[in-house]
Coordinates of C-alpha atoms in Angstrom, one line a residue:
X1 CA 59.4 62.0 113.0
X2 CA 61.8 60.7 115.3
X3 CA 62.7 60.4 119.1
X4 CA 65.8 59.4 121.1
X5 CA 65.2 56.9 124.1
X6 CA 65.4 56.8 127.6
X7 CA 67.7 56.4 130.3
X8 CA 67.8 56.8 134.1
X9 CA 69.8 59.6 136.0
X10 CA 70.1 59.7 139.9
X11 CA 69.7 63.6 140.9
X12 CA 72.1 64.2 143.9
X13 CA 72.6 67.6 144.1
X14 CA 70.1 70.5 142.8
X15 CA 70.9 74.4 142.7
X16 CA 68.6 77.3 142.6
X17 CA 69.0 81.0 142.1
X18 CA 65.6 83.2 140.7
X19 CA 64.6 86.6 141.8
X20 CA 61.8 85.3 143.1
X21 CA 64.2 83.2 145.8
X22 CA 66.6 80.8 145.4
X23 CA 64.2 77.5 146.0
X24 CA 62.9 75.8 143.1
X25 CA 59.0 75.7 144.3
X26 CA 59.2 79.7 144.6
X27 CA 60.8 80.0 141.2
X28 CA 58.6 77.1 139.6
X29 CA 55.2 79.1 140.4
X30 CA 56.7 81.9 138.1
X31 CA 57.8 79.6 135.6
X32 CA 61.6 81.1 135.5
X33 CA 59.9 84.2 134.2
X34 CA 62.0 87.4 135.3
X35 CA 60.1 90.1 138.4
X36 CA 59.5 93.1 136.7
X37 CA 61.2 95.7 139.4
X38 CA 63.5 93.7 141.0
X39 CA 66.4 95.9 140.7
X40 CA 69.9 94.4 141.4
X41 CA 68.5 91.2 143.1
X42 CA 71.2 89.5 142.1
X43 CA 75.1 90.4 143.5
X44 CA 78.3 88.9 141.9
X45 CA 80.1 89.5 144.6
X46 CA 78.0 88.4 147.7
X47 CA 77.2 85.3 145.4
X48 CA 80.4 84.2 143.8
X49 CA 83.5 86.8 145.4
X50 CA 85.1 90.2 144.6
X51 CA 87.2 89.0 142.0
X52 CA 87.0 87.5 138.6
X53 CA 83.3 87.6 138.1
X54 CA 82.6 91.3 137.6
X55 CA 83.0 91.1 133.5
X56 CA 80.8 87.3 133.5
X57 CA 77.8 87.6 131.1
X58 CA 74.9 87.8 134.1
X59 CA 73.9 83.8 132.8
X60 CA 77.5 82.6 133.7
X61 CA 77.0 84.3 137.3
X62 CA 73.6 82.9 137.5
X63 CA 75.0 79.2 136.9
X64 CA 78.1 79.5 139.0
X65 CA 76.1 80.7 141.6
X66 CA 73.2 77.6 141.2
X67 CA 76.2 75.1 140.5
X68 CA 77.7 75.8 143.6
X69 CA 74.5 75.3 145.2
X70 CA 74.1 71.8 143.6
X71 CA 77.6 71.1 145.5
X72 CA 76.3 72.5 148.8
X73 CA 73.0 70.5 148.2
X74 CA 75.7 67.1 148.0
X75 CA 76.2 66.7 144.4
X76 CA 79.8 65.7 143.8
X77 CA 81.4 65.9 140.6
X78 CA 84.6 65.7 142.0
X79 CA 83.8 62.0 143.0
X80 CA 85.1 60.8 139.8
X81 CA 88.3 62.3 138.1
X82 CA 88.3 65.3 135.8
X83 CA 88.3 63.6 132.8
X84 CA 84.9 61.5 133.4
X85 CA 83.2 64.8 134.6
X86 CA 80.8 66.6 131.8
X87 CA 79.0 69.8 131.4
X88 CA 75.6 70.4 129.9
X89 CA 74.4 73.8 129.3
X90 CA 70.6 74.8 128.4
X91 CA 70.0 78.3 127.5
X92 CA 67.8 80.0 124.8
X93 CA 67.8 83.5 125.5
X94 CA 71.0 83.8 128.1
X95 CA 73.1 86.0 125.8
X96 CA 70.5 87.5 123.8
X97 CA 71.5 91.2 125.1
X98 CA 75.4 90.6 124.6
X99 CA 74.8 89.8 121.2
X100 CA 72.9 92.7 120.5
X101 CA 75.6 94.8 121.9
X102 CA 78.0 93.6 120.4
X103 CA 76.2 93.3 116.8
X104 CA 75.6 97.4 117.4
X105 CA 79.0 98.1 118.4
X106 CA 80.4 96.3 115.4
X107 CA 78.0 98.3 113.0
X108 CA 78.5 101.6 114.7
X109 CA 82.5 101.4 116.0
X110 CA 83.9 98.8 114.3
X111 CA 85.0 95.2 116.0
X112 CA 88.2 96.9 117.3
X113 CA 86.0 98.7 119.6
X114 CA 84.8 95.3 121.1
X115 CA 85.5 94.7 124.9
X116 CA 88.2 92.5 125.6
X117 CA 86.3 91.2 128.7
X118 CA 83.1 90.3 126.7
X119 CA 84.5 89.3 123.2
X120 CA 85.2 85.6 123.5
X121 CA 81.5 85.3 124.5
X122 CA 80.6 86.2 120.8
X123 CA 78.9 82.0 120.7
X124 CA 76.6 80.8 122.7
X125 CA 78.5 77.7 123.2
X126 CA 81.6 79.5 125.4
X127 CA 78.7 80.3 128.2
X128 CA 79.8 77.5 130.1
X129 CA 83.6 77.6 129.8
X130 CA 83.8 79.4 133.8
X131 CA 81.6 76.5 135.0
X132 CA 83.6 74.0 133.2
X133 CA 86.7 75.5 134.6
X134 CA 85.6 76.0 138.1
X135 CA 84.8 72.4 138.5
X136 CA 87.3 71.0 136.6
X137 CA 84.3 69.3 133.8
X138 CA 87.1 68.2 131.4
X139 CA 85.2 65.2 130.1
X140 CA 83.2 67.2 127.8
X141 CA 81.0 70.0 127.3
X142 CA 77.6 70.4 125.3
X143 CA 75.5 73.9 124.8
X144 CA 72.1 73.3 124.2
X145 CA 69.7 76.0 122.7
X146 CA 66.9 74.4 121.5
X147 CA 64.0 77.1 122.3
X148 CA 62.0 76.3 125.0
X149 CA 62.8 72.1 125.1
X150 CA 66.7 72.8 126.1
X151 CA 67.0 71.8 129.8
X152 CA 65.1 68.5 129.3
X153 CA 66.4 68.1 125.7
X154 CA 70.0 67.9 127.8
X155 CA 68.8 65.6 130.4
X156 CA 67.9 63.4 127.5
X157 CA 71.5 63.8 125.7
X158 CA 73.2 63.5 129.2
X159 CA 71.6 60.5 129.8
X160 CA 72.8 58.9 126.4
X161 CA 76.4 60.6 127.0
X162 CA 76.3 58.4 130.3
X163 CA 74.9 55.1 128.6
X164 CA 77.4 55.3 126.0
X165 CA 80.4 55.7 128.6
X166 CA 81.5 59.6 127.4
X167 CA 81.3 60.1 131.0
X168 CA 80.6 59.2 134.5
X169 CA 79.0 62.4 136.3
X170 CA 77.5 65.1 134.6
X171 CA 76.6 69.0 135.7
X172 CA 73.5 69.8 134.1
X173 CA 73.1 74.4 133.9
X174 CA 69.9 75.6 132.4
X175 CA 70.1 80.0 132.4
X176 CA 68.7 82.1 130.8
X177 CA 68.8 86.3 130.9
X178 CA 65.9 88.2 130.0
X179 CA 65.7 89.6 126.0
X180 CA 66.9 93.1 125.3
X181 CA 64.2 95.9 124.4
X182 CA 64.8 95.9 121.1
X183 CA 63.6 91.8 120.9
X184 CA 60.2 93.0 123.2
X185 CA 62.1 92.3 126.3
X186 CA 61.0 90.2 129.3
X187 CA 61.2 86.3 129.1
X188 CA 63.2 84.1 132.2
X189 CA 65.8 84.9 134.3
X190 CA 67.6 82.4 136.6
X191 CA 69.8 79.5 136.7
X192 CA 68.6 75.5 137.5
X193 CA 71.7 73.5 138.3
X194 CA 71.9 69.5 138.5
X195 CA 74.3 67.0 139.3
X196 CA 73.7 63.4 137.9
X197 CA 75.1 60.2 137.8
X198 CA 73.8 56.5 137.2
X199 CA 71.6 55.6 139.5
X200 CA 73.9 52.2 141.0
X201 CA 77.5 54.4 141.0
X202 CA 75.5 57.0 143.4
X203 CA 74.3 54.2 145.6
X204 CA 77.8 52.7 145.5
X205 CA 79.6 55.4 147.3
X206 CA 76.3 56.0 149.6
X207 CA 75.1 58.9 147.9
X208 CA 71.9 60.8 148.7
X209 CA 69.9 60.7 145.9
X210 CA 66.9 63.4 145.4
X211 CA 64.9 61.2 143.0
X212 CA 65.9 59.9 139.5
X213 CA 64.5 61.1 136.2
X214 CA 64.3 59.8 132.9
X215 CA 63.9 62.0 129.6
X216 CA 62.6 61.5 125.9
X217 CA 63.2 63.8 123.2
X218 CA 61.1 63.9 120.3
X219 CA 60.7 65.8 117.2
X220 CA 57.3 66.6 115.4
X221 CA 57.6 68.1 112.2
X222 CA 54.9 70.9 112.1
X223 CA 54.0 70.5 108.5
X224 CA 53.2 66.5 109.3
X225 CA 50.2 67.3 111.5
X226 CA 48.1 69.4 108.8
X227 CA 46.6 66.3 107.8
X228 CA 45.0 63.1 109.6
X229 CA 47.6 60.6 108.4
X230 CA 50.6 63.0 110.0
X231 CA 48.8 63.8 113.0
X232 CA 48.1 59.8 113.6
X233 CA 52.0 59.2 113.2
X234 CA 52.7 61.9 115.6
X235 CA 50.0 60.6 118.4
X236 CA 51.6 57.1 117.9
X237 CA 55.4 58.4 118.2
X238 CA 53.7 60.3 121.6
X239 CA 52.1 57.9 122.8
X240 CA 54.9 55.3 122.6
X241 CA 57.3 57.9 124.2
X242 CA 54.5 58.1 127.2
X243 CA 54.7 54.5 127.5
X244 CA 58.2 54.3 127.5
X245 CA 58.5 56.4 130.4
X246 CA 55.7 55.7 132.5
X247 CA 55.4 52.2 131.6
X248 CA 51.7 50.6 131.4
X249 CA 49.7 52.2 134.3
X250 CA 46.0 51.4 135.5
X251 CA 43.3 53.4 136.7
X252 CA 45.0 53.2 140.2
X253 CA 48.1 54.7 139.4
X254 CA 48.9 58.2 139.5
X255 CA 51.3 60.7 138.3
X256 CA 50.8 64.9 138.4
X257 CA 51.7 66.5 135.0
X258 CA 53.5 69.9 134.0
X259 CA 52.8 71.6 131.1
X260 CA 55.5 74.1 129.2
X261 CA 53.8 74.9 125.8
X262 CA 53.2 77.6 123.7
X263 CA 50.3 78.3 121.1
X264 CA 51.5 76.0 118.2
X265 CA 50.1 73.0 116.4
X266 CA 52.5 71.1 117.8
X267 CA 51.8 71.6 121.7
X268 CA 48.5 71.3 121.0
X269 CA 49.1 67.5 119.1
X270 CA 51.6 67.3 122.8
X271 CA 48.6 68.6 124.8
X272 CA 45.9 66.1 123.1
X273 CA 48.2 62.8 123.9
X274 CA 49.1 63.9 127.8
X275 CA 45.4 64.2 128.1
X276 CA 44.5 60.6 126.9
X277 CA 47.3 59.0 128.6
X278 CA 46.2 60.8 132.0
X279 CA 42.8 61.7 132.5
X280 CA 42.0 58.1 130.6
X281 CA 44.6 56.7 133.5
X282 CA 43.6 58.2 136.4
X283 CA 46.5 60.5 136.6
X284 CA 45.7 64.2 137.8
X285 CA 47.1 66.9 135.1
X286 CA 48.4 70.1 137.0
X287 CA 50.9 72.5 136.0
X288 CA 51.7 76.6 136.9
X289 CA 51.9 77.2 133.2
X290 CA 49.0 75.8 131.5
X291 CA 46.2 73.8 132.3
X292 CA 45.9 70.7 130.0
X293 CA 43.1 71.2 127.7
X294 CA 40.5 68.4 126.4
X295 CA 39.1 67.9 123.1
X296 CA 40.6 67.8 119.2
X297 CA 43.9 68.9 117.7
X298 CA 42.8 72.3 117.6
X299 CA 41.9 73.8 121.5
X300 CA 43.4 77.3 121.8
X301 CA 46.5 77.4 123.8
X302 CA 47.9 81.0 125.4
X303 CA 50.6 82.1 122.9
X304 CA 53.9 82.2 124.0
X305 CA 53.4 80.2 126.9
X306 CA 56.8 78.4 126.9
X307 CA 58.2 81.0 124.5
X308 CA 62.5 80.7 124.0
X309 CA 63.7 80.1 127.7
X310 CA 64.0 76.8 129.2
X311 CA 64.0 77.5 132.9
X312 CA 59.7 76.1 133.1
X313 CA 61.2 73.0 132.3
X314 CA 63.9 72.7 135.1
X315 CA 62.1 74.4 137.6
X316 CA 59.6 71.8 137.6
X317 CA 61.8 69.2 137.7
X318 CA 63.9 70.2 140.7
X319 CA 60.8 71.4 142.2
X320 CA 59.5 67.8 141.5
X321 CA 62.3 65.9 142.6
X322 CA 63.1 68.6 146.0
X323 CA 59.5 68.1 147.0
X324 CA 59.4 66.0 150.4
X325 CA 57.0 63.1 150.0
X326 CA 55.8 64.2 146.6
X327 CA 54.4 62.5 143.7
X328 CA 55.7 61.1 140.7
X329 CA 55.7 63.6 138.0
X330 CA 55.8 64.1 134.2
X331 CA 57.3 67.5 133.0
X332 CA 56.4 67.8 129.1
X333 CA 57.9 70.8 127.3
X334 CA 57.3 71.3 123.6
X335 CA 57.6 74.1 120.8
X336 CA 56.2 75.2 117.2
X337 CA 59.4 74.3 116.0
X338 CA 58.5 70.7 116.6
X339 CA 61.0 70.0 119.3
X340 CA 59.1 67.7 122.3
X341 CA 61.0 67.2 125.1
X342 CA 59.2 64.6 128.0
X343 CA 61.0 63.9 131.6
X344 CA 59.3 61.3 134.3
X345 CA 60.7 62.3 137.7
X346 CA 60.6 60.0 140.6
X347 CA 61.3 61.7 144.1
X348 CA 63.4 59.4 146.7
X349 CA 61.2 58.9 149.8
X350 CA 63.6 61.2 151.5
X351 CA 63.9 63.8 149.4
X352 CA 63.8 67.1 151.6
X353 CA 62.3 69.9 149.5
X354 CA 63.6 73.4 148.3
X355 CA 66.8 73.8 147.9
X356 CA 68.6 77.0 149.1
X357 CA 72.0 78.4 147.1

């Protein structure tokens, strides 16, 4: 079991764009999920121009579109030079239906008959090249896929990329595309965009900061919580992770909490420590996903809940740190797989809700 420590980002600049509107607290209540009879709700060339987007996978568009509504929201990447800029990307499912494609046009016409537009997207990792290249992001770039943990699994390795002076501003993109038929379809749809920065070079050149946030990642091997012994480790590894990020609280103190889980062992073990550290606290557990549940390792949780998209996770923290006057937050995301991903978000006094793209 093992986990990766925190550091503190300063949000300036936060991008939405969902088909349920382009504000993170009307995507959040859907948890990123896709509207079923939406149609073309979303239009390359109203959103990003006439040219040069048509052939994008829809996940690119979705993240120019949100990343350019981070810069319009006052996130500035460009306040540093090109080569101290990075991109993260966070996507589980955003090129699910290409791959199909192409995998069946391979096995029925042969990889000759692949389309030049499309082609270099054959790895998941080339999603954010347009992004990159649109906003100059030559520091580096990272792809993220962990299902369902990805956007705050990338706020965790952004924040060590800053500590460890890789870079000086990052662009954080979590998108995702709904799966093709053939994989049961449905799942999210959208794009979350951040901009980010240490905390002290934002207040150094004045910047208006949203909030700050700072993330954990964890891993909980599945196998380890069959029997007491694992499942004590695990509590202890959560519970030091809680502590880490909320720091020792009394009764007094409060903080909401979002859940993104599915039906796994491991959620539930994730489920079990938020709800010692905050009903036992004081805090108040809330979440659009899943309610936190009470009792032993064990408590049925709705399968699929999270499932391979990572949008629940970002939504609630730009819906968190968006919200005017709102309260401290913890956003906890965590898969069968093992993968935990925790984020503590801390609004700015003046932070002035939804953000439009």
């Amino acid at each position: 079991m093992s986990g990766v420590p925190a550091a503190e980002l300063a949000v300036t600049g936060v991008g939405v764009v969902s088909p349920w509107g382009d504000s993170a607290e009307a995507a959040v209540a859907a948890g990123g999920s896709a509207m079923t009879g939406a149609g073309e709700w979303f239009s390359h060339r109203e959103r990003l121009g006439r040219r040069g987007y048509k052939y994008l996978p829809a996940a690119a568009q979705y993240a120019l579109a949100a990343a350019r509504g981070a810069v319009a929201d006052g996130g500035r990447p460009d306040a540093v030079p090109a080569e101290r800029r990075a991109l993260l990307l966070a996507t589980g499912t955003g090129l699910a239906a290409l791959f199909d494609a192409m995998d069946a046009t391979v096995t029925e016409e042969g990889a000759a008959a692949l389309s030049p537009a499309t082609a270099p997207y054959f790895a998941v990792n080339v999603l954010g090249n347009r992004l990159a290249a649109e906003f100059g992001l030559k520091g580096f770039s990272l792809t993220v896929a962990t299902a369902g943990t990805a956007a705050v699994d990338a706020l965790s390795a952004g924040a060590l990329a800053l500590a460890a002076g890789r870079c000086d501003s990052l662009v954080l993109a979590a998108t995702e595309e709904p799966l093709p038929p053939g994989r049961g379809g449905g799942g999210q749809q959208g794009a979350v965009v951040f901009t980010l920065e240490p905390p002290a070079a934002a207040r150094s050149r004045g910047a208006r900061v949203h909030g700050t946030v700072r993330a954990r990642s964890l891993f909980l091997p599945p196998g380890a919580l069959r029997d007491a012994e694992g499942r004590s480790r695990a509590a202890g590894l959560l519970a030091g992770a809680l502590t880490d990020l909320l720091g020792e609280r009394t009764r007094d103190d409060s903080v909401d909490v979002h859940l993104d889980l599915d039906g796994s062992t491991v959620s539930e073990a994730v489920a079990l420590a938020v709800t010692g550290a905050t009903t036992g606290a004081g805090r108040t557990a809330l979440g659009s996903r899943l309610a936190v549940p009470a009792g032993e390792p064990g408590t049925g949780l709705p399968a699929g809940a999270a499932g391979a998209g990572c949008l629940g996770g970002a939504l609630a923290v730009a819906h968190a740190v968006t919200a005017p006057h709102g309260p401290e937050r913890l956003v906890v995301c965590a898969s069968g797989a093992g993968h935990v991903a925790l984020v503590r978000v801390v609004p700015s006094p003046s932070s002035t809700g939804a953000i439009a793209c």
